[in-house]
Every structure is written in C-alpha cells, then in structure tokens.
Short mmCIF file of C-alpha atoms in Angstrom, two decimals:
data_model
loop_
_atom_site.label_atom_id
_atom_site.label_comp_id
_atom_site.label_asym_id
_atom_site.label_seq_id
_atom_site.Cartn_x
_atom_site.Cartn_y
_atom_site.Cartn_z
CA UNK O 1 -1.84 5.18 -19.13
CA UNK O 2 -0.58 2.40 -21.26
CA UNK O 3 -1.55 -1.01 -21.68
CA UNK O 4 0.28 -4.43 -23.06
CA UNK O 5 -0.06 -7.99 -22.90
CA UNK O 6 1.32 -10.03 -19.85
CA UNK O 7 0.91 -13.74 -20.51
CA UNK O 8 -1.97 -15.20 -22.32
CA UNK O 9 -4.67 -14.23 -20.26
CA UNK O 10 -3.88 -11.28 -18.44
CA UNK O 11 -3.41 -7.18 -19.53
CA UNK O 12 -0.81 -4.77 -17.41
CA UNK O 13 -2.02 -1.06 -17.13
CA UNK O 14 1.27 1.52 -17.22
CA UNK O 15 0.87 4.55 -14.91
CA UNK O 16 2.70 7.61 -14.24
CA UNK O 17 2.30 7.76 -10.66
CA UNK O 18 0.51 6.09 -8.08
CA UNK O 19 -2.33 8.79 -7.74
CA UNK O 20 -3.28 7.26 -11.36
CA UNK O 21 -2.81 3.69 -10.41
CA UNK O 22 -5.29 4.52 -7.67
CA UNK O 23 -7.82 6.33 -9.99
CA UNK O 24 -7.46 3.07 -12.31
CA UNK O 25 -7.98 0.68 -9.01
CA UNK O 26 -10.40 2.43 -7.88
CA UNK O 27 -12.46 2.55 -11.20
CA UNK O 28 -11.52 -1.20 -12.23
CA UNK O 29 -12.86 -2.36 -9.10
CA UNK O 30 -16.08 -0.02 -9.61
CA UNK O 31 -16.82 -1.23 -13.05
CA UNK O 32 -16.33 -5.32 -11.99
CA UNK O 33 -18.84 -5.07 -8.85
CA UNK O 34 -21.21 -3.30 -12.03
CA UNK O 35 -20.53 -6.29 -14.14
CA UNK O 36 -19.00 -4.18 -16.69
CA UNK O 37 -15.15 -5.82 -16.31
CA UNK O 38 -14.62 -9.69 -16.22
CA UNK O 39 -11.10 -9.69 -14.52
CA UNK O 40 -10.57 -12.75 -11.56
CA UNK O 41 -8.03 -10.62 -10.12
CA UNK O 42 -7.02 -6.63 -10.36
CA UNK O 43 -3.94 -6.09 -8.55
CA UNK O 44 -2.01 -2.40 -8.50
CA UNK O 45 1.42 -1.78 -7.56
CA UNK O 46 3.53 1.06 -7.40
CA UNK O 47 3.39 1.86 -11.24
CA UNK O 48 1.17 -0.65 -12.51
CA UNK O 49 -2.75 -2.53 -12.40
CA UNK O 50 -2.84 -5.93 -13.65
CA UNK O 51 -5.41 -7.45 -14.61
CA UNK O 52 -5.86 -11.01 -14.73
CA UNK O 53 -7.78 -14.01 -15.28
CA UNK O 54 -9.50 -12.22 -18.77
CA UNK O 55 -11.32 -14.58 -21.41
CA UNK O 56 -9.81 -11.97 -23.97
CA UNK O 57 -6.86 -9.34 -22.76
CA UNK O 58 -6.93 -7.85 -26.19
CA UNK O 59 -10.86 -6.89 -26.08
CA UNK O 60 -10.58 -5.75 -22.78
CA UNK O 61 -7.35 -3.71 -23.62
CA UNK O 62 -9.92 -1.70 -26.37
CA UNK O 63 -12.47 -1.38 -23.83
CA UNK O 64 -10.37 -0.27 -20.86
CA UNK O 65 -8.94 2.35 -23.50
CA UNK O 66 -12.42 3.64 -23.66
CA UNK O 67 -12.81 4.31 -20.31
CA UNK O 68 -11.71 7.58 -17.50
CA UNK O 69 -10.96 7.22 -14.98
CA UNK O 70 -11.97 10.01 -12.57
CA UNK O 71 -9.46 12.02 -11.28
CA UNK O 72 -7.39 10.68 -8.42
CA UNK O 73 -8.34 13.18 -5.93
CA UNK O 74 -12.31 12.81 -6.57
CA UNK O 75 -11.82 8.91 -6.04
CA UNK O 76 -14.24 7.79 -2.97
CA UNK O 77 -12.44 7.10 0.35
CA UNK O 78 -11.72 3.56 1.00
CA UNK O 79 -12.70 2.06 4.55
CA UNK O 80 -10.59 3.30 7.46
CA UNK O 81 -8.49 1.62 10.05
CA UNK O 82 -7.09 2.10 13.25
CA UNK O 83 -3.68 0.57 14.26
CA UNK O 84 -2.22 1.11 17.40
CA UNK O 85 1.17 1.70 17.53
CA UNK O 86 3.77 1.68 20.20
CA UNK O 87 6.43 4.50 18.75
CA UNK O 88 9.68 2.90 20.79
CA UNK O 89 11.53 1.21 17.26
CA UNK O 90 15.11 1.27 17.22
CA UNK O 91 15.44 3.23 14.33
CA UNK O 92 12.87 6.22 15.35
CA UNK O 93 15.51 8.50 16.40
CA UNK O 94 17.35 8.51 13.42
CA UNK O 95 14.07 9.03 11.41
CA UNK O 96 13.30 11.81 13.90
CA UNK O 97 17.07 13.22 12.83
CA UNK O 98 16.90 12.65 9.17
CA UNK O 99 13.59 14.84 9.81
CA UNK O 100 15.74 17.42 11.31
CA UNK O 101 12.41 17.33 14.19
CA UNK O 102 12.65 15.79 17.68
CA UNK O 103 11.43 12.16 18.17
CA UNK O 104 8.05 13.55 20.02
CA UNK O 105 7.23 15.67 16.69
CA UNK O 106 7.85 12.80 14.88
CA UNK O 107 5.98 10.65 16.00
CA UNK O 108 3.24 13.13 16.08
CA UNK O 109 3.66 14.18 12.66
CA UNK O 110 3.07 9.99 11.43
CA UNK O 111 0.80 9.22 13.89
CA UNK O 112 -1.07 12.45 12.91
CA UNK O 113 -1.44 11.99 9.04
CA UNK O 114 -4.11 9.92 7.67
CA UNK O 115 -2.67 7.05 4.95
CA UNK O 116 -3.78 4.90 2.47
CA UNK O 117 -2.95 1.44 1.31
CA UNK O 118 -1.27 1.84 -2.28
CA UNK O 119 -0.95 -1.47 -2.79
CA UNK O 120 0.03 -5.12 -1.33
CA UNK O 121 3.02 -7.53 -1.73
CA UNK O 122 6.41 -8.88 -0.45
CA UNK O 123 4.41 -11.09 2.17
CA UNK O 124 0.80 -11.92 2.61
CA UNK O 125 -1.06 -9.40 4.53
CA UNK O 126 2.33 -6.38 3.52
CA UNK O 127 0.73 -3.48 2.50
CA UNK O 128 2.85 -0.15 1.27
CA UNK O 129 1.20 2.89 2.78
CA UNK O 130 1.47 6.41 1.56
CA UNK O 131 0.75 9.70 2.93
CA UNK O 132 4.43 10.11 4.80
CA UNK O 133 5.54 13.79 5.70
CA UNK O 134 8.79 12.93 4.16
CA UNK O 135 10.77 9.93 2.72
CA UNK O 136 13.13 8.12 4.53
CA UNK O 137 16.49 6.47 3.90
CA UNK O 138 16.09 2.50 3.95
CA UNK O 139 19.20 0.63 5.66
CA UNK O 140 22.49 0.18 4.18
CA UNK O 141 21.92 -3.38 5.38
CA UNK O 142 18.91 -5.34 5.83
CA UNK O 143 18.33 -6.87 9.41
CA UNK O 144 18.24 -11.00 9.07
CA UNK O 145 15.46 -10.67 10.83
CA UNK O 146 12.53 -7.98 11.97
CA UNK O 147 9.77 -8.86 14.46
CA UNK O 148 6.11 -9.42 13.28
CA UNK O 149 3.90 -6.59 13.93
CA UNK O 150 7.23 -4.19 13.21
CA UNK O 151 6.19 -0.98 12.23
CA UNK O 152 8.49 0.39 9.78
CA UNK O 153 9.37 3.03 7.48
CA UNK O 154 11.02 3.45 3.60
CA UNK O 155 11.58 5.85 1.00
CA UNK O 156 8.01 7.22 0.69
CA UNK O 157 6.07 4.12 1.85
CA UNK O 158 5.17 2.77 5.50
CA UNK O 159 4.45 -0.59 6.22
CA UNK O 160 4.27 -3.43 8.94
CA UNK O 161 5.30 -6.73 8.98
CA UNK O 162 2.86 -9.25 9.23
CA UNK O 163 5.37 -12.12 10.04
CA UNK O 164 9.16 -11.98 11.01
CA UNK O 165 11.04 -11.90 7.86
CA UNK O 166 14.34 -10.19 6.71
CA UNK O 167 13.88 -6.64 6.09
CA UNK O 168 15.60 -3.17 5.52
CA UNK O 169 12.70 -0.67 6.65
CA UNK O 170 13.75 1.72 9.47
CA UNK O 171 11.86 0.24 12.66
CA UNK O 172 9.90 3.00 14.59
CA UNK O 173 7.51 1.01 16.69
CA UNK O 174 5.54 -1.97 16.88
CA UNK O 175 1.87 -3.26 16.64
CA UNK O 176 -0.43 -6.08 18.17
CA UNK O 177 -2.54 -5.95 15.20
CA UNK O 178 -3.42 -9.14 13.31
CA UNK O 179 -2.87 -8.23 9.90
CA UNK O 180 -3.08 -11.24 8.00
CA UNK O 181 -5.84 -14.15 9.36
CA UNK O 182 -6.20 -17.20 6.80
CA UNK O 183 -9.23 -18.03 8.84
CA UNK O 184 -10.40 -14.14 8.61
CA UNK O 185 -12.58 -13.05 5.53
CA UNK O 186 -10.63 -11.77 3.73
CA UNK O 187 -7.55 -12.85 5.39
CA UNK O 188 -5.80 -9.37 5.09
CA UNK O 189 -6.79 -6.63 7.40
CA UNK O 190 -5.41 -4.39 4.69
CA UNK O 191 -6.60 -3.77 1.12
CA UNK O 192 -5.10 -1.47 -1.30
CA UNK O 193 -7.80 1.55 -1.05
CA UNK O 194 -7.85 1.93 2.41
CA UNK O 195 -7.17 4.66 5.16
CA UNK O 196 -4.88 3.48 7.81
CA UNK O 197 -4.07 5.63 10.65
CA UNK O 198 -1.01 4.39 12.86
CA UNK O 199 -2.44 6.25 16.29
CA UNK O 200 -0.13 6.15 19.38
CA UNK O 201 -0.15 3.91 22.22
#
C-alpha cells in the first residue's frame, strides 16, 4: 500500500487489489468508530481508499503507515442482504453462453454465491459487487437507457441500477428493491462491506 496527497485536505491509499482495499476499509472504518482516525469521509474503490476531510493528510499519512491492516480474509463479515431477483434480463442467455452452462445453471450458480459490496459510485445508491463465478463481457454498445432496479452484470463486478440511466452491463434480471431512499437512514441500502445475496424469484 501506498499513500500520496490528493488536494489539501485529503490522503489517497494505493492498493494492489481489492482484497487489500477491503482490509484497509475495513480497518479505517474500525479505527474512526475507536476515535483513533479523524477522516469525515473514507471512501474505497476498486484500487484505492480515500480519505478525506483530514485537519493534517501528512500526519495521518505517518500514522496510517504505522498501522496493519489484518489480512483480508480474517476481516469481520459486513451485514447481509437479501435481494430478490427475477432472472428473465435480456442479456442472461448470452451470459449463460459465454459461461459455456445453460441459463438454469446460471442463474443458480449467481443466485447461489454469496457477494460483497466492494465499493459505491457511478449513481447514488450503485454499488459494484464481487464474488462472480466468472467475468463477463460488457456491451460493445451501451443501451441509452436501462430500467431502475436492472440487475446487471460486468467484467468481474455485479451491480443494479438504482435509477434508469445509460448503461453497458449485461441485463440478467430485475429487482423491486429500493436501493437508494433520501428519506432512509442512510439513504443507500448498500454499503461497501456488505454481503448481498441476489436470491431468485
């Protein structure tokens, strides 16, 4: 892990992988409930944790360097949810063939595997899931526009989309499932951290 300056009051943390950017999370957000971090916000990505809103980036930078964080597979599970899914997207068959499985075993194989929020972004309540079988291909071309509650898949993430927007995600089902509420606390049924099971209809 690396760390350098972003702005004047916030440090970015450089990861190899995600597994470390979700040991760092995961430890970050252990030590600020402790009182031991003074960050307003801590926000990981695919490769990165930034941390933001610090009185002094460089001290923090020397104390974060001081720190380990424990190894990803020892970090405690996150909260888990349950999304229902309806597996009927246009695009599950061609997952199911880019699987080289049938669409039943595909969908079994998804809804079947337990995943975890990696991290959030693109639109409020968005959050990239991993924990897929097996990467898929995203579109050629985006689709102007994808239903909210679209449940979709790319490369090695899954996702759903909280509002219609544009989008190039293969579409394999759809959801009811609120999952971004500005009148909810916290607005985001989704936080990076958490297990998310997409269960069938």
């Amino acid at each position: 892990m690396h760390t350098r300056r972003a702005g004047s009051a916030a440090l970015l943390l450089e990861c190899a992988d995600g597994a470390e950017v979700e040991a760092w999370r995961a430890e970050l957000w252990r030590r600020r409930e402790r009182g031991e971090l003074a960050a307003a916000e801590i926000v990981p990505a695919a490769r990165t944790v930034l941390l933001d809103g610090l009185a002094d980036p460089e001290e923090t930078a020397g104390l974060v360097a001081s720190w380990a964080p424990p190894p990803a597979a020892s970090t405690a599970p996150g909260p888990l949810v349950t999304i229902t899914v309806w597996y009927e997207g246009e695009d599950l068959a061609a997952v199911a063939a880019e699987w080289h499985v049938p669409v039943a075993e595909a969908v079994k194989r998804i809804a079947g595997t337990e995943l975890r929020v990696a991290f959030c972004g693109f639109a409020p309540g968005f959050a990239y899931l991993t924990g897929l079988p097996w990467s898929v291909r995203r579109l050629d071309t985006p689709r102007p526009r994808v239903p909210a509650g679209s449940v979709a898949l790319a490369g090695e993430y899954a996702g759903i989309y909280p509002t219609a927007s544009p989008g190039g995600w293969r579409l394999i089902g759809h959801t009811d499932a609120e999952l971004f509420d500005i009148h909810r606390d916290p607005p985001a049924l989704l936080a990076p951290g958490t297990r998310v099971r997409l269960v069938a209809a």
